[in-house]
mmCIF file of C-alpha atoms in Angstrom:
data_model
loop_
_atom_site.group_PDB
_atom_site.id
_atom_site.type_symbol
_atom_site.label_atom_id
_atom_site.label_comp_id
_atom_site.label_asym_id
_atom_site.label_seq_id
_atom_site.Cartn_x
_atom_site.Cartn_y
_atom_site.Cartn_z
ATOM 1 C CA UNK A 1 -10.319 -9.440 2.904
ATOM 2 C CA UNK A 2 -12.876 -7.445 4.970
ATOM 3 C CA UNK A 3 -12.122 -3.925 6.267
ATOM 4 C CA UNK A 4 -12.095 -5.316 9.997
ATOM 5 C CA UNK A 5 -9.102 -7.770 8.733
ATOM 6 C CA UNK A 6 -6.970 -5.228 6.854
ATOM 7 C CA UNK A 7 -7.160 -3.091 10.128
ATOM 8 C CA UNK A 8 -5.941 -5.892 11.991
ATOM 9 C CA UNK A 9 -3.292 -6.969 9.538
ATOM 10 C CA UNK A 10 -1.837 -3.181 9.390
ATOM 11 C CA UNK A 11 -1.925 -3.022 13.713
ATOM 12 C CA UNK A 12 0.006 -6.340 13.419
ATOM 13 C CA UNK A 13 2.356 -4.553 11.388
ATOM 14 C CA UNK A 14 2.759 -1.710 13.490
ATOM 15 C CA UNK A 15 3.601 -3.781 16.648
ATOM 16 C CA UNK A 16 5.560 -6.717 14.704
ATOM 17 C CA UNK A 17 8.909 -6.985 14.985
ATOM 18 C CA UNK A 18 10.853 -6.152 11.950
ATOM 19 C CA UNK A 19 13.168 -9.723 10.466
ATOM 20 C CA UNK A 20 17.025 -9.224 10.005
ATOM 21 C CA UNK A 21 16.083 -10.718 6.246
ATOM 22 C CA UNK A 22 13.534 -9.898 3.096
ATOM 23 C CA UNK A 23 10.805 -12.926 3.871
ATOM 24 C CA UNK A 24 7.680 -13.193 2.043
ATOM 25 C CA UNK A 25 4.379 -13.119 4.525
ATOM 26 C CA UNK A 26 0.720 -14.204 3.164
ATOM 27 C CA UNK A 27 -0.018 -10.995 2.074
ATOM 28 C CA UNK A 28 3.213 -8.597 1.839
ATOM 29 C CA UNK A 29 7.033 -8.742 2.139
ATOM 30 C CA UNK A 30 9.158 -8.328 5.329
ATOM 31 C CA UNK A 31 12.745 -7.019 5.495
ATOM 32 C CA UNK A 32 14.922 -5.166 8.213
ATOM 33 C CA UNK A 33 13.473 -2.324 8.985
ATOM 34 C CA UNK A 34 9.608 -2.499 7.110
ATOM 35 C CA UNK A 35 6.590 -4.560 6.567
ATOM 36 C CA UNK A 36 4.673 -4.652 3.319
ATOM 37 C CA UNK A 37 1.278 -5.735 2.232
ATOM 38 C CA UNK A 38 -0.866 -5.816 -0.310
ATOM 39 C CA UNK A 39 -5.266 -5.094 1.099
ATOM 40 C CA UNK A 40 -6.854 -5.938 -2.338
ATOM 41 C CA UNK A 41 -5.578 -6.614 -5.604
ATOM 42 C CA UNK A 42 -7.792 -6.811 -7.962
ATOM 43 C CA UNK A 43 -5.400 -8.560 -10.516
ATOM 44 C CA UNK A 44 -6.020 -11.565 -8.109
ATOM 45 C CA UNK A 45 -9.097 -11.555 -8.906
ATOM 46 C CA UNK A 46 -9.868 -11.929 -13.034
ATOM 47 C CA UNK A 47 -8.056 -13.401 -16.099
ATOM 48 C CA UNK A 48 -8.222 -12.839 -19.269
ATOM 49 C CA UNK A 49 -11.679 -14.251 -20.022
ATOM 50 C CA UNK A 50 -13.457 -11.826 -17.465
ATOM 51 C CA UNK A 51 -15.075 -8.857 -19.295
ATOM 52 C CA UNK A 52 -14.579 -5.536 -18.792
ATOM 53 C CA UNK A 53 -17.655 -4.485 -16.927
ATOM 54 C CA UNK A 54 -16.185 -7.700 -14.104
ATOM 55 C CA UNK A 55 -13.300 -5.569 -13.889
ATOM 56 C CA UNK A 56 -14.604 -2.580 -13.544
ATOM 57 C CA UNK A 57 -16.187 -3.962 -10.492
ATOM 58 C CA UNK A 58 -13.255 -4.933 -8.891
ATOM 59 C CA UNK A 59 -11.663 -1.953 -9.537
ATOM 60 C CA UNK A 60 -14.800 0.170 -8.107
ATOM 61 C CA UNK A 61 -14.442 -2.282 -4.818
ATOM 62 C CA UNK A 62 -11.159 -1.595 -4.524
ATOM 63 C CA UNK A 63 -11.343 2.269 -4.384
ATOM 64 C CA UNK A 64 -14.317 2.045 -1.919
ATOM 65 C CA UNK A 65 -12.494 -0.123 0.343
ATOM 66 C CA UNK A 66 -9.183 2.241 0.065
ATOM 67 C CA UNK A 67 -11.616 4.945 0.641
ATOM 68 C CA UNK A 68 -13.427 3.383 3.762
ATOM 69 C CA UNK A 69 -9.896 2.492 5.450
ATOM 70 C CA UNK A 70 -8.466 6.064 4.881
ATOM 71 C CA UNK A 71 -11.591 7.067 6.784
ATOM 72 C CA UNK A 72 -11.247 4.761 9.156
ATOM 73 C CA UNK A 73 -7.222 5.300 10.125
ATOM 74 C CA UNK A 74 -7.865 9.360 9.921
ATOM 75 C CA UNK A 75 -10.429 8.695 12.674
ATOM 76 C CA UNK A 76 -7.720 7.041 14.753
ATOM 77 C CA UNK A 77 -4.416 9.030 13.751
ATOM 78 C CA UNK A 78 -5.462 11.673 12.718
ATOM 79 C CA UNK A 79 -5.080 13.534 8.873
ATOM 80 C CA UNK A 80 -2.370 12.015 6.874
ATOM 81 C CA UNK A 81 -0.054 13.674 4.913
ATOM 82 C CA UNK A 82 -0.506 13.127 1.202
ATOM 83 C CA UNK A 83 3.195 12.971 -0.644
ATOM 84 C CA UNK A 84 3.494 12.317 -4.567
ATOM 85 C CA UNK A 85 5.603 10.084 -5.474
ATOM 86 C CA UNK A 86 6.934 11.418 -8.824
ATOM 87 C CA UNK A 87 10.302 12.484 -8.141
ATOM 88 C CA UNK A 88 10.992 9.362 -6.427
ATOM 89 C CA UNK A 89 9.987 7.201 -9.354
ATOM 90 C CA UNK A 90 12.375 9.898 -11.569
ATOM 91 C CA UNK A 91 14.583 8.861 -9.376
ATOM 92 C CA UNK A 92 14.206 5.180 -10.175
ATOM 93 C CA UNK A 93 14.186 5.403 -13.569
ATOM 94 C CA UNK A 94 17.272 7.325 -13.668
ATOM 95 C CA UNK A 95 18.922 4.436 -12.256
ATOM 96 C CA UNK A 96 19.120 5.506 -8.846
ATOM 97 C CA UNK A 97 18.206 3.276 -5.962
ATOM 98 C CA UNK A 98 15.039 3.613 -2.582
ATOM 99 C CA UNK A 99 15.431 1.480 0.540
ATOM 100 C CA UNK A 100 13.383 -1.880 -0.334
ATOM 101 C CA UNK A 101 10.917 -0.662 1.892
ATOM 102 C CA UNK A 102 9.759 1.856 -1.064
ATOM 103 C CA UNK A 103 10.764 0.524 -3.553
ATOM 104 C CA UNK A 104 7.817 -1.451 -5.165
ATOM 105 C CA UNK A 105 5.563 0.716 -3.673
ATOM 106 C CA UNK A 106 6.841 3.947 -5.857
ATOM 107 C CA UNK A 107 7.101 2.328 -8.764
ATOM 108 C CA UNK A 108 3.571 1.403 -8.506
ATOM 109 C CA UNK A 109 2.013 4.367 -6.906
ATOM 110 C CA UNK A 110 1.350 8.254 -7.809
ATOM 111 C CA UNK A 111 0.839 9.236 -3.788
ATOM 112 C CA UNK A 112 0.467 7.540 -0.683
ATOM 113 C CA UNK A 113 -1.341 8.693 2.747
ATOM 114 C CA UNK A 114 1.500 8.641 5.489
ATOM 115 C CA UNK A 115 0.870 8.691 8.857
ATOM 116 C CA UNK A 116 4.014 8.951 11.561
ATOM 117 C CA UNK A 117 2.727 6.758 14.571
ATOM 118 C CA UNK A 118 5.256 6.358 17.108
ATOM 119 C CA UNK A 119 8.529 5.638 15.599
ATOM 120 C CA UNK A 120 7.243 3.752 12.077
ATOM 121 C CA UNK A 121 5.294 5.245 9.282
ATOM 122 C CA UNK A 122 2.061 3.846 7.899
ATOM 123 C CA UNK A 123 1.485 4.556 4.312
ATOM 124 C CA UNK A 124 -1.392 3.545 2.402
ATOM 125 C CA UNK A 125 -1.166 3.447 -1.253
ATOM 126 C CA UNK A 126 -3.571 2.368 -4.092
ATOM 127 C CA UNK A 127 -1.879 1.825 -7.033
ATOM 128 C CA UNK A 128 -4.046 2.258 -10.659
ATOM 129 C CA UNK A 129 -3.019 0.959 -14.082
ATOM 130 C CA UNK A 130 -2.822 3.580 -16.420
ATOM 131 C CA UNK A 131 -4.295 2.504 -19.130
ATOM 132 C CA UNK A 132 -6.547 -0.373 -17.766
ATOM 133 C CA UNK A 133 -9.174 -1.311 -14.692
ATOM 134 C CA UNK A 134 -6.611 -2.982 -12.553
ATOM 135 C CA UNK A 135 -6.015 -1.290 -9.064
ATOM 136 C CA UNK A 136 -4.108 -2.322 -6.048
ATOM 137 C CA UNK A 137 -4.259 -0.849 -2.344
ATOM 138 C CA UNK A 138 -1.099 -1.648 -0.343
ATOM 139 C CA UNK A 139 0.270 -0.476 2.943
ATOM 140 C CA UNK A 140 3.775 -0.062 4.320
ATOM 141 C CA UNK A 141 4.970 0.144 7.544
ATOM 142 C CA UNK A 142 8.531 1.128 8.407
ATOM 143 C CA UNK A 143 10.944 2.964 10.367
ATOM 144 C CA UNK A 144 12.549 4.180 7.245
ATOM 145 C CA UNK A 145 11.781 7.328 6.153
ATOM 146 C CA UNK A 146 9.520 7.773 3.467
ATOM 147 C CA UNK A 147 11.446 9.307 0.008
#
């Protein structure tokens, strides 16, 4: 996905309407109340016969592309605000529940750039593997406050 599509997936986001039921979109989930999508995965992208120096490369692509978009959408809204997301996935694994709209994306996550625009948030998140090269950079938009 180039950087001049993700932009115009995310500002079809912001401006979508939000469905009265979870549905599953090309690229993301919908629900009442939020949009999700994923911008690059690059689990999408190898198996298990690709070496390590293939994945590597994805996973290089994928920060320079998360890197290029935060650019890009502090240009236009201005600095984000840069939350961790630890307590909230404490939170989870103690058993206690986040509004689908968060879910998936804390449990995945360490931070996420937020923007308010309007009345919805923007987050962008990129999402690493611990203890691998796999990376994935997601965005939510919502009217549900972030956690």
């Amino acid at each position: 996905m180039t950087t001049a599509h993700q932009l115009r997936l995310i500002d079809g986001m912001r401006t979508r309407d939000f469905p009265a039921e979870r549905i599953r979109s090309g690229s993301g989930v919908s629900g009442p109340g939020y949009h999700t999508a994923s911008l690059h995965s690059d689990t999408d992208h190898w198996d298990d016969d690709e070496d390590e120096v293939g994945r590597l490369e994805h996973r290089a692509q994928c920060l320079a592309e998360h890197d290029v978009l935060l650019t890009l959408l502090t240009s236009r809204w201005g600095e984000p605000q840069t939350i961790s997301l630890w307590s909230a996935q404490e939170r989870m694994m103690a058993g206690g529940e986040l509004p689908e709209a968060w879910a998936e994306t804390v449990a995945g996550c360490e931070h996420l750039q937020l923007w308010r625009i309007e009345d919805r948030w923007v987050a962008m998140g990129l999402c690493r593997e611990e203890d691998g090269p796999g990376c994935e950079l997601s965005v939510v938009v919502t009217e549900i406050d972030p956690p």
